[in-house]
PDB file of C-alpha atoms and ligand atoms in Angstrom:
ATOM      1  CA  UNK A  30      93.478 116.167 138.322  1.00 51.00           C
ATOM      2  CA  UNK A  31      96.126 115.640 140.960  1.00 52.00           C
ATOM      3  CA  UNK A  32      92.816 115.049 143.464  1.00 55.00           C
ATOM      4  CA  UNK A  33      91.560 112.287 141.380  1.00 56.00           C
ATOM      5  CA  UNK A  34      94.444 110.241 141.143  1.00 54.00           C
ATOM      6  CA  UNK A  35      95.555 110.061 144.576  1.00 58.00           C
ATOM      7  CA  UNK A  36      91.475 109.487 145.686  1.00 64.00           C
ATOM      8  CA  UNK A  37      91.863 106.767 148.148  1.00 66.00           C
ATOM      9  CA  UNK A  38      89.788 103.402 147.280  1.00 73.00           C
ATOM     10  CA  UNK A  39      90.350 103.822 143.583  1.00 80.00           C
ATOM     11  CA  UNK A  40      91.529 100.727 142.098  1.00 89.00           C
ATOM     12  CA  UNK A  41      94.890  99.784 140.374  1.00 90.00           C
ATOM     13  CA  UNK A  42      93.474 100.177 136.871  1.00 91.00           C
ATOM     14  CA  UNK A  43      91.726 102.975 137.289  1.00 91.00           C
ATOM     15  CA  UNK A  44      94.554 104.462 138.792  1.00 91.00           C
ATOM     16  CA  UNK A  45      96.300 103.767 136.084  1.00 92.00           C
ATOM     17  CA  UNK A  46      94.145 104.981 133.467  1.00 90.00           C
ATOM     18  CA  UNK A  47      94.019 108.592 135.565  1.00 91.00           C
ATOM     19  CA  UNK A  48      97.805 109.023 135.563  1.00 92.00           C
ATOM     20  CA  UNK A  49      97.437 108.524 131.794  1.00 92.00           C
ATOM     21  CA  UNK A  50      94.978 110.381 131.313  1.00 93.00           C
ATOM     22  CA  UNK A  51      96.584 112.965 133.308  1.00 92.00           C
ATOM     23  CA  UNK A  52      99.489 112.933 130.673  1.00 92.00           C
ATOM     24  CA  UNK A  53      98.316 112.090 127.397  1.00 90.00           C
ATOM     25  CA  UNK A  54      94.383 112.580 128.265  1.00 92.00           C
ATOM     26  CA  UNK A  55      93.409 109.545 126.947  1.00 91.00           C
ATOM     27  CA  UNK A  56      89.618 110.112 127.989  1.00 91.00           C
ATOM     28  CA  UNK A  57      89.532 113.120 125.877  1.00 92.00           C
ATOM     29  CA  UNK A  58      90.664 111.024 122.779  1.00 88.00           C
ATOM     30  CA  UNK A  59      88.599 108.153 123.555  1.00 90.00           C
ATOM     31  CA  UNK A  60      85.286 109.984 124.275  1.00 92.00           C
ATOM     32  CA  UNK A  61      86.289 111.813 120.650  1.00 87.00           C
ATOM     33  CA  UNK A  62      86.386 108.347 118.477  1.00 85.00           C
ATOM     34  CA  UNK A  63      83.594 106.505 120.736  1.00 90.00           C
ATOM     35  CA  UNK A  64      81.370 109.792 119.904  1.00 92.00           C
ATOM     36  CA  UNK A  65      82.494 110.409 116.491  1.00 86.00           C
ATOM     37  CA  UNK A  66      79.388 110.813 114.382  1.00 88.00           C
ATOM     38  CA  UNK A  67      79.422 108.465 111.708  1.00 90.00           C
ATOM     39  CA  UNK A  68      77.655 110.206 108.250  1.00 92.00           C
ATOM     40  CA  UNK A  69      74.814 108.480 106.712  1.00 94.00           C
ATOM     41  CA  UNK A  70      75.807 107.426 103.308  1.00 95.00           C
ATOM     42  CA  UNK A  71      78.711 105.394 105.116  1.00 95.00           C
ATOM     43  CA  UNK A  72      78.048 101.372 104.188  1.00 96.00           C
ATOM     44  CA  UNK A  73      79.859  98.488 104.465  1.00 97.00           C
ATOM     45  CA  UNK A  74      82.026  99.119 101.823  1.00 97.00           C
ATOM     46  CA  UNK A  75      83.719 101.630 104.004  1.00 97.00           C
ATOM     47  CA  UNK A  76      84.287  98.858 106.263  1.00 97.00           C
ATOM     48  CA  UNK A  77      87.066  97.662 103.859  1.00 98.00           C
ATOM     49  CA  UNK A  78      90.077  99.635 104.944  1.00 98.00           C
ATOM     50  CA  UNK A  79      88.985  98.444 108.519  1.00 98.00           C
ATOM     51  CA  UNK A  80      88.923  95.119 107.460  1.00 98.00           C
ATOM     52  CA  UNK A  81      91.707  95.012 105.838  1.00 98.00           C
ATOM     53  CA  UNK A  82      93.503  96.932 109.223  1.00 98.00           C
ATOM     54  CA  UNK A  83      91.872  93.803 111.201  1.00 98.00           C
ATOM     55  CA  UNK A  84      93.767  90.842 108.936  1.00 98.00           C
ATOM     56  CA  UNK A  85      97.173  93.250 109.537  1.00 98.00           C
ATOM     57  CA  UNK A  86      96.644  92.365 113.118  1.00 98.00           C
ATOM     58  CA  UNK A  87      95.698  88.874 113.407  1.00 98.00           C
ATOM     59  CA  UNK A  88      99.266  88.687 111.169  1.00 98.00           C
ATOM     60  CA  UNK A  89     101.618  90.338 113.046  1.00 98.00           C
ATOM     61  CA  UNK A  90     100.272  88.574 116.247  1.00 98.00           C
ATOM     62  CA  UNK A  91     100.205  84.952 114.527  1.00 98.00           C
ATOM     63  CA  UNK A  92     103.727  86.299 112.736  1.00 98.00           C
ATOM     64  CA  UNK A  93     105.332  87.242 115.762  1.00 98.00           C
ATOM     65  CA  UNK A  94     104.441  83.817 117.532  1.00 98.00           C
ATOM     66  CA  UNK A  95     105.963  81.964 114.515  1.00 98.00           C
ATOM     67  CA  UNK A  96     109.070  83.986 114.674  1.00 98.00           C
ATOM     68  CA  UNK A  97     109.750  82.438 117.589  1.00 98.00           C
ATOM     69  CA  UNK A  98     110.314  79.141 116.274  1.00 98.00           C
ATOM     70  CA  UNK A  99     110.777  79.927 112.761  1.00 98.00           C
ATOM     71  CA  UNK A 100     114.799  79.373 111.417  1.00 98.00           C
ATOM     72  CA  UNK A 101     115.832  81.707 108.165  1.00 98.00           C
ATOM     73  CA  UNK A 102     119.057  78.742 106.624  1.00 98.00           C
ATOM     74  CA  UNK A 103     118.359  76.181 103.813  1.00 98.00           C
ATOM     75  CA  UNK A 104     118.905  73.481 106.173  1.00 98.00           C
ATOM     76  CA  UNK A 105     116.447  73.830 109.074  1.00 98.00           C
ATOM     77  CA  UNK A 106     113.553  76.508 107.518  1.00 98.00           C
ATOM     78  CA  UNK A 107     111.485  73.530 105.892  1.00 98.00           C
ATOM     79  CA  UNK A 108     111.609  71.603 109.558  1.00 98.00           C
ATOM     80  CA  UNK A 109     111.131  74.550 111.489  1.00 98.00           C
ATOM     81  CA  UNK A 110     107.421  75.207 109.728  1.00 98.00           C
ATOM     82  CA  UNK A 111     106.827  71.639 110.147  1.00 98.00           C
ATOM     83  CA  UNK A 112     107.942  71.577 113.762  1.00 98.00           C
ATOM     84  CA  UNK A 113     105.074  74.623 113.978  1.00 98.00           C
ATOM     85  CA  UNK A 114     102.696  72.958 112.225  1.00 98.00           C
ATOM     86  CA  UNK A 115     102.891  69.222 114.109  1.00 98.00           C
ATOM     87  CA  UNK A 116     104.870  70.152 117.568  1.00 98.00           C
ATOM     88  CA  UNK A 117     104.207  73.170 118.456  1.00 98.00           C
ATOM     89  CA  UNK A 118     100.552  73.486 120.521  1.00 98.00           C
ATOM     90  CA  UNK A 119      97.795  74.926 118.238  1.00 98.00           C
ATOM     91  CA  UNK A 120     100.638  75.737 115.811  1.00 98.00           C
ATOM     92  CA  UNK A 121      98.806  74.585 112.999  1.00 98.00           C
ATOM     93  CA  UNK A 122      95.850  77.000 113.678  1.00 98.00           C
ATOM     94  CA  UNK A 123      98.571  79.720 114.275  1.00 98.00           C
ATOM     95  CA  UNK A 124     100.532  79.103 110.285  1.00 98.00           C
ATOM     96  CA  UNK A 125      96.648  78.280 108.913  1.00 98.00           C
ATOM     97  CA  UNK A 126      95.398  81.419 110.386  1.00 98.00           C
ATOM     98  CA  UNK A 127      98.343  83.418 109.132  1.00 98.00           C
ATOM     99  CA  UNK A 128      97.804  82.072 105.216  1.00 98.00           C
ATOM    100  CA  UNK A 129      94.210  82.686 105.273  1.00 98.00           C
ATOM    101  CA  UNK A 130      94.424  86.264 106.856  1.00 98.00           C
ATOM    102  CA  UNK A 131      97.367  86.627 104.252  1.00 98.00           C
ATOM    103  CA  UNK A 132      95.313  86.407 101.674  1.00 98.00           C
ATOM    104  CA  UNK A 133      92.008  87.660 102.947  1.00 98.00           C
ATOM    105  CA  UNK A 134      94.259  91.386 103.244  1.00 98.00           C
ATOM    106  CA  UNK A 135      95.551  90.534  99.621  1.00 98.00           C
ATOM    107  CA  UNK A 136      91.760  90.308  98.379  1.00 98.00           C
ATOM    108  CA  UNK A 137      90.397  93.357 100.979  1.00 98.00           C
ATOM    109  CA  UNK A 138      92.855  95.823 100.281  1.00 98.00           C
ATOM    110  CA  UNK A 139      92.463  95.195  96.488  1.00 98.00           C
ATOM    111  CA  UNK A 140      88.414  95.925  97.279  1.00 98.00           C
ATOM    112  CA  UNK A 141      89.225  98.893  99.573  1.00 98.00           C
ATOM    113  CA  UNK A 142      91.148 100.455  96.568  1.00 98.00           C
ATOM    114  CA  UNK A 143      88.020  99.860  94.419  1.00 98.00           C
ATOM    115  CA  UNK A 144      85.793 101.616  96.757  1.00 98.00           C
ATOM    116  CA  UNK A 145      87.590 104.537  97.269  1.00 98.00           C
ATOM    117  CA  UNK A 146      88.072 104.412  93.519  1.00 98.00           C
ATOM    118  CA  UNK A 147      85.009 104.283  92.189  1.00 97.00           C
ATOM    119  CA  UNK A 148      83.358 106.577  94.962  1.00 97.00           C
ATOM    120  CA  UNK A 149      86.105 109.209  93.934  1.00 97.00           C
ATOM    121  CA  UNK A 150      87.743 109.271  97.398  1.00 97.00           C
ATOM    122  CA  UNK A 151      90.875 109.768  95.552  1.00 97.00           C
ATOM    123  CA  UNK A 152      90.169 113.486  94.331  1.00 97.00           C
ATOM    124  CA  UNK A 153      91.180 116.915  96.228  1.00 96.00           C
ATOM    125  CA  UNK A 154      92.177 117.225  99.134  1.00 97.00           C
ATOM    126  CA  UNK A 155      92.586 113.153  99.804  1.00 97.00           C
ATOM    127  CA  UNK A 156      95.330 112.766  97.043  1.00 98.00           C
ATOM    128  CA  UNK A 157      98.030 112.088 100.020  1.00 97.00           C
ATOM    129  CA  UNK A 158      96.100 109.357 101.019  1.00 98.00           C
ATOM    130  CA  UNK A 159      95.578 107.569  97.909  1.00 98.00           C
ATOM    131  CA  UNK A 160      99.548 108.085  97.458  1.00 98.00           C
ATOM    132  CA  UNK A 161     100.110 106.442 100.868  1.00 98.00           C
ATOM    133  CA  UNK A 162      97.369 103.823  99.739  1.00 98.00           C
ATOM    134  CA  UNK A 163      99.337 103.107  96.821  1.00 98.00           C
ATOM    135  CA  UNK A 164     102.379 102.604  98.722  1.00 98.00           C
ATOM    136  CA  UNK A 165     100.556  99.957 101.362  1.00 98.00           C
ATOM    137  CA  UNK A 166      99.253  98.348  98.455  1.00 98.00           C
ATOM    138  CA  UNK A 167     102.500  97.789  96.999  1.00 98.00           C
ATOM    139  CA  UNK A 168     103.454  96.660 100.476  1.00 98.00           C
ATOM    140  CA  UNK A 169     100.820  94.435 101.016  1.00 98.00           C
ATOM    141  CA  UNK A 170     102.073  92.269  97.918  1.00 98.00           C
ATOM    142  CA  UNK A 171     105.593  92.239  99.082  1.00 98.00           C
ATOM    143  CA  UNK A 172     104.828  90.763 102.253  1.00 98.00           C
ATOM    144  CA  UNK A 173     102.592  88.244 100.390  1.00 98.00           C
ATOM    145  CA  UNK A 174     105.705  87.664  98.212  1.00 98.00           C
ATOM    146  CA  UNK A 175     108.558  87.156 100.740  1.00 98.00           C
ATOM    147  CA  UNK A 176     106.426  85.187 103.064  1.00 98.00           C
ATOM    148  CA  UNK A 177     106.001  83.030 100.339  1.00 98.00           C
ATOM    149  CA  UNK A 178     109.378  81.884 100.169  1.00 98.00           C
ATOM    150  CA  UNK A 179     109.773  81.058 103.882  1.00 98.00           C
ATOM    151  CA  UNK A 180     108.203  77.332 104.232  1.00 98.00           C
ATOM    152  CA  UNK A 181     111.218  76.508 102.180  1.00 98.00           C
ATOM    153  CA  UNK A 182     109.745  73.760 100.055  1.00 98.00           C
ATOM    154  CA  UNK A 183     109.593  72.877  96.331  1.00 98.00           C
ATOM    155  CA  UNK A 184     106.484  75.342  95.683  1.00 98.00           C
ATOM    156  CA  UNK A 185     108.120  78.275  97.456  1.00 98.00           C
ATOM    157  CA  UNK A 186     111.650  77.557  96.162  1.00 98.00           C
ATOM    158  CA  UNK A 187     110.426  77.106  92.191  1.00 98.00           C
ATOM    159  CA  UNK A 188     107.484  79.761  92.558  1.00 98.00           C
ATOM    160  CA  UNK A 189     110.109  82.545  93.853  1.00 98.00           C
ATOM    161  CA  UNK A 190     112.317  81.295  91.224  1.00 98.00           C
ATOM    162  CA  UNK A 191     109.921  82.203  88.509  1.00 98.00           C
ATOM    163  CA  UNK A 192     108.836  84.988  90.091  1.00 98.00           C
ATOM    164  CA  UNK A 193     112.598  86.703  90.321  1.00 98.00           C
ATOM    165  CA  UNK A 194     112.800  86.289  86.065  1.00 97.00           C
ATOM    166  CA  UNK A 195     109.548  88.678  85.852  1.00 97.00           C
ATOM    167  CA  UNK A 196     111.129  90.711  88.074  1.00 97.00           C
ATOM    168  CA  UNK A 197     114.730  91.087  86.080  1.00 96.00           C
ATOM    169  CA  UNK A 198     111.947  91.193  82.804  1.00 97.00           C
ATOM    170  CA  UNK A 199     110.985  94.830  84.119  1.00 96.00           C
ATOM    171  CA  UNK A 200     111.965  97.905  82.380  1.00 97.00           C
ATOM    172  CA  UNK A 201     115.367  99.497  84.179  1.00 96.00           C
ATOM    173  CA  UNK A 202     115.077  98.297  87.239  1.00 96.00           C
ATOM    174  CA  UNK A 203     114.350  95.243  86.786  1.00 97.00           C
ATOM    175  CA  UNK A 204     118.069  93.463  86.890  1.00 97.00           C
ATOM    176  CA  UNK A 205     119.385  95.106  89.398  1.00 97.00           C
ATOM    177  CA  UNK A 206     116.190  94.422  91.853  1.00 97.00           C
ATOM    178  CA  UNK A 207     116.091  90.794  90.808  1.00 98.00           C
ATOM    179  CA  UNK A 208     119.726  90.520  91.171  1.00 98.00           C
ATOM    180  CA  UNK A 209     119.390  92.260  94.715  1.00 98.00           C
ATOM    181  CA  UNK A 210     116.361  90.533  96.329  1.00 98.00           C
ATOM    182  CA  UNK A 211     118.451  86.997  94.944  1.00 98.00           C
ATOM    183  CA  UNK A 212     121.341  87.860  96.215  1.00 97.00           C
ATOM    184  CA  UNK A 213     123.351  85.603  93.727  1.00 95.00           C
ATOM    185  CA  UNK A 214     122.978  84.088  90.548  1.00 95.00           C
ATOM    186  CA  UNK A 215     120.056  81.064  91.957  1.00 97.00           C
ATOM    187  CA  UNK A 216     117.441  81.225  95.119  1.00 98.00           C
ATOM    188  CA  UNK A 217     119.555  80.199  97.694  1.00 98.00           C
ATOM    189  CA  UNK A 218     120.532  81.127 101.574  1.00 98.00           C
ATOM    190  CA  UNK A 219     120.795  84.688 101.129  1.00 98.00           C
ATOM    191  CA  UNK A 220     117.571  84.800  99.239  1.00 98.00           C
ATOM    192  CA  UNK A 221     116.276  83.246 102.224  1.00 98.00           C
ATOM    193  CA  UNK A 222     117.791  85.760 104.837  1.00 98.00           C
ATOM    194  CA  UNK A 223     116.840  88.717 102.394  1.00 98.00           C
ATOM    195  CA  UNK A 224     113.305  87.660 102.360  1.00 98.00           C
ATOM    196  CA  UNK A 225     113.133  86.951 105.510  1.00 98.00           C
ATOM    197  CA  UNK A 226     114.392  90.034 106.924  1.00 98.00           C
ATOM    198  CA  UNK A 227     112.484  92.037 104.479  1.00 98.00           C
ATOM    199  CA  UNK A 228     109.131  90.006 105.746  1.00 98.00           C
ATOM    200  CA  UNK A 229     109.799  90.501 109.640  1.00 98.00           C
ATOM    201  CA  UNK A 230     111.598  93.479 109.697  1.00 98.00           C
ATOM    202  CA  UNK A 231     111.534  95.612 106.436  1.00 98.00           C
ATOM    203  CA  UNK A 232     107.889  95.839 105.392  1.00 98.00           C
ATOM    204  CA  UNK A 233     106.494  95.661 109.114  1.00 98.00           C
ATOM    205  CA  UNK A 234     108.646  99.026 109.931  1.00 98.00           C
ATOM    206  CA  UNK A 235     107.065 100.754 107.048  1.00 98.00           C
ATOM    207  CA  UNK A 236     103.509  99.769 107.017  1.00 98.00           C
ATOM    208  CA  UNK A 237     103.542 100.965 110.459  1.00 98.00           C
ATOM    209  CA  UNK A 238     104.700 104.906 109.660  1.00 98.00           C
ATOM    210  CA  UNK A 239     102.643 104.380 106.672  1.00 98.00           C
ATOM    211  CA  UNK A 240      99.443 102.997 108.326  1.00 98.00           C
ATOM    212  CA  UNK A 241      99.828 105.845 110.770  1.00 98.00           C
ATOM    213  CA  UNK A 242      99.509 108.492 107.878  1.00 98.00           C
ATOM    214  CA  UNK A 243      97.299 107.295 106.269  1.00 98.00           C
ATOM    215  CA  UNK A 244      95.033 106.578 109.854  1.00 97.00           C
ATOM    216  CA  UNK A 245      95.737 110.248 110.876  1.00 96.00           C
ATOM    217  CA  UNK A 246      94.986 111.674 107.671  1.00 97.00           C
ATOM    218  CA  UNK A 247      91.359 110.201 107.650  1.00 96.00           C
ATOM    219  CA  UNK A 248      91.125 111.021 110.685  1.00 91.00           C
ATOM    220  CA  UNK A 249      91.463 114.971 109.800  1.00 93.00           C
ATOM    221  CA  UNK A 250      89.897 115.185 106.622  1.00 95.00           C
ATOM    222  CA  UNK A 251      86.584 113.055 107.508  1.00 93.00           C
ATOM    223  CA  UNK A 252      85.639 110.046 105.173  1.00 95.00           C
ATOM    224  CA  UNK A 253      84.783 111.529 102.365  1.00 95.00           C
ATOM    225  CA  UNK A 254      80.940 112.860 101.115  1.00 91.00           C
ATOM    226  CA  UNK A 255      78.261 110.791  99.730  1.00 90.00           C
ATOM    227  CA  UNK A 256      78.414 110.429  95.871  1.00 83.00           C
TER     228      UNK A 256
HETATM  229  C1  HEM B  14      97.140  97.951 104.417  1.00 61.47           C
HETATM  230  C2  HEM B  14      96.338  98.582 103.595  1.00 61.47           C
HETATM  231  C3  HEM B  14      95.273  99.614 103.973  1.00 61.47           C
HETATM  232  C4  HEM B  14      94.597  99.801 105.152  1.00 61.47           C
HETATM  233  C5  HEM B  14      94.708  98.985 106.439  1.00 61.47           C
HETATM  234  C6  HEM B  14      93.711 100.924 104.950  1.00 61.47           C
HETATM  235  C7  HEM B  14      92.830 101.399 105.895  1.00 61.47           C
HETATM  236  C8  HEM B  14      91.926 102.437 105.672  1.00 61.47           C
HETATM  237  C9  HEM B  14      90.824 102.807 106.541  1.00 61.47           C
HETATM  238  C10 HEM B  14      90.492 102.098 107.861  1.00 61.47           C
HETATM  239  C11 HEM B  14      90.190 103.867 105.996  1.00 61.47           C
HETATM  240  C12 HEM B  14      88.908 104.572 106.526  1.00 61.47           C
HETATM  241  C13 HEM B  14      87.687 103.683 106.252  1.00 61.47           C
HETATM  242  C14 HEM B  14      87.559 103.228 104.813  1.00 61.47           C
HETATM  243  O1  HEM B  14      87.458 104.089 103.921  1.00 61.47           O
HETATM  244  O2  HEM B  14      87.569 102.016 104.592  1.00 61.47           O
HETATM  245  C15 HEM B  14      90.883 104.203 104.769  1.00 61.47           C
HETATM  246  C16 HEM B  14      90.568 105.251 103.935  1.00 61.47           C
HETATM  247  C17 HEM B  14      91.219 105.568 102.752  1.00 61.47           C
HETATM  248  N1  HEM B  14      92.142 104.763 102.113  1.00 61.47           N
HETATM  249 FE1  HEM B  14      92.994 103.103 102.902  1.00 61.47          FE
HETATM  250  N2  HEM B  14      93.894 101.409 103.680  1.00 61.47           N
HETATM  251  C18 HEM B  14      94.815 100.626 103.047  1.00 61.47           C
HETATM  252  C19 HEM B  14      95.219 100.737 101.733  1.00 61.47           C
HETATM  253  C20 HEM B  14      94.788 101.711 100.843  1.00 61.47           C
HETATM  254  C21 HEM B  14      95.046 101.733  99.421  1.00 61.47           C
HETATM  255  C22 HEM B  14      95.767 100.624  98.672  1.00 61.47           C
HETATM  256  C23 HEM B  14      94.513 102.901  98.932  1.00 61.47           C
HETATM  257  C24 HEM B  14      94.520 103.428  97.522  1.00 61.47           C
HETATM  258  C25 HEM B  14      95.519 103.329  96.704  1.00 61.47           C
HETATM  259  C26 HEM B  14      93.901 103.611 100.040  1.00 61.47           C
HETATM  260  C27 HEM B  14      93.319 104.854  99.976  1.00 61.47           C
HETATM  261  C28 HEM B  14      92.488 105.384 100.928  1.00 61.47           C
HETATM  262  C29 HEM B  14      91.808 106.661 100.828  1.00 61.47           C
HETATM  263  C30 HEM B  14      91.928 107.683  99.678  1.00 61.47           C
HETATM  264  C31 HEM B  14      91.012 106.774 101.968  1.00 61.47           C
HETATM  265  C32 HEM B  14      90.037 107.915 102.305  1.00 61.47           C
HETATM  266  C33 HEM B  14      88.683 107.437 101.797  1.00 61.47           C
HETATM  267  C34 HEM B  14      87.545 108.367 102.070  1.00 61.47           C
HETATM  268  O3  HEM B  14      87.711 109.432 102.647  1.00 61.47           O
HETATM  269  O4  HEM B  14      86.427 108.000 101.629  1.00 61.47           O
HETATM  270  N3  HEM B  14      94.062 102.841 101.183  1.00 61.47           N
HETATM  271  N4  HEM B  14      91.923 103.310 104.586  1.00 61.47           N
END
């Protein structure tokens, strides 16, 4: 190995790739998902978790570039999406293409959960999967539901508003979540900051670990058998 990264007339990236491969032999796991065998009863329909995995990436790269100019406070929130949306270069495709991809994971994870419903891809031995699916799921809404505060104006403020009284309407915990995501007895500032920090911070921490689960899990068991 130590011969093939110091050949002379190799070129930077190569170079680079060797050393890596040297470490974490990255070849090895390449050459194992490029090769993977895919079975035959696998459709489209078991394109739906990758699809859904796709729309999770063109948000947290149009997310991240809005974060940059986004402001979390009553007073400049509202003008910051509009500075986005008219200012900023192509920041109106960047906030369009975040809403549609928003809801186009809203609408594919839902279908991914019917497929591996109703082909049975729950049952033994993928039950920790369908857990961990139920917890992205759950994320998945919550990220639809804090984003939706952040433009700040009279949809998101009155939406969330009604939104928080079904919350305090649920069984036990219901109060005490609605009183902590408010943060005060009306939608206000630190409904704002909590929602915000939940949206950019919060929920992208734990999809991650949990996308990474559930990714390595599939990857061990197989996708499951044909019904
Ligand atoms: C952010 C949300 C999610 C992403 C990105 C995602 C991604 C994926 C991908 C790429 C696969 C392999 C290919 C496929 O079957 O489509 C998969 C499989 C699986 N997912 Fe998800 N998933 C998500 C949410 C869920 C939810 C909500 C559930 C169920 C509650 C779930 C349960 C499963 C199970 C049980 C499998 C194994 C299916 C099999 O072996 O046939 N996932 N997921």
């Amino acid at each position: 190995m130590e011969e093939r990264v110091n050949r002379p007339g190799r070129s930077p990236l190569v170079r680079v790739v060797d050393r890596l491969d040297e470490r974490f032999r990255v070849r090895a796991l390449w050459k194992s998902i490029a090769e993977h065998e895919v079975p035959a009863h696998v459709n489209w329909m078991y394109c739906l978790g990758g699809i859904t995995f796709f729309l999770f990436g063109v948000q947290a790269i149009t997310g991240i570039i809005m974060a940059f100019y986004y402001k979390p406070h009553p007073e400049l929130a509202y003008q910051s999406v509009q500075f986005i949306v008219y200012k900023l270069p192509l920041g109106w495709l960047i906030r369009t293409m975040h809403r549609w991809a928003a809801n186009g994971m809203v609408l594919m994870v839902i279908l991914h959960m019917l497929r591996v419903f109703f082909t049975g891809s729950y049952k033994k031995p993928r039950q920790l999967n369908w857990v961990v699916g139920v917890f992205l799921f759950v994320i998945t809404f919550a990220f639809a539901i804090t984003g939706f505060l952040l433009p700040w104006d009279q949809q998101a403020y009155w939406g969330t508003s009604e939104l928080l009284k079904v919350v305090q309407g649920t069984p036990l915990i219901g109060p005490v979540l609605a009183g902590i995501l408010r943060g005060g007895a009306m939608v206000g500032a630190v409904t704002l900051r909590r929602f915000f920090a939940l949206h950019v911070w919060a929920l992208p921490a734990s999809i991650i670990i949990l996308l990474g689960i559930h990714f390595v899990v599939v990857r061990r068991q197989g996708i499951s058998g044909p019904l």
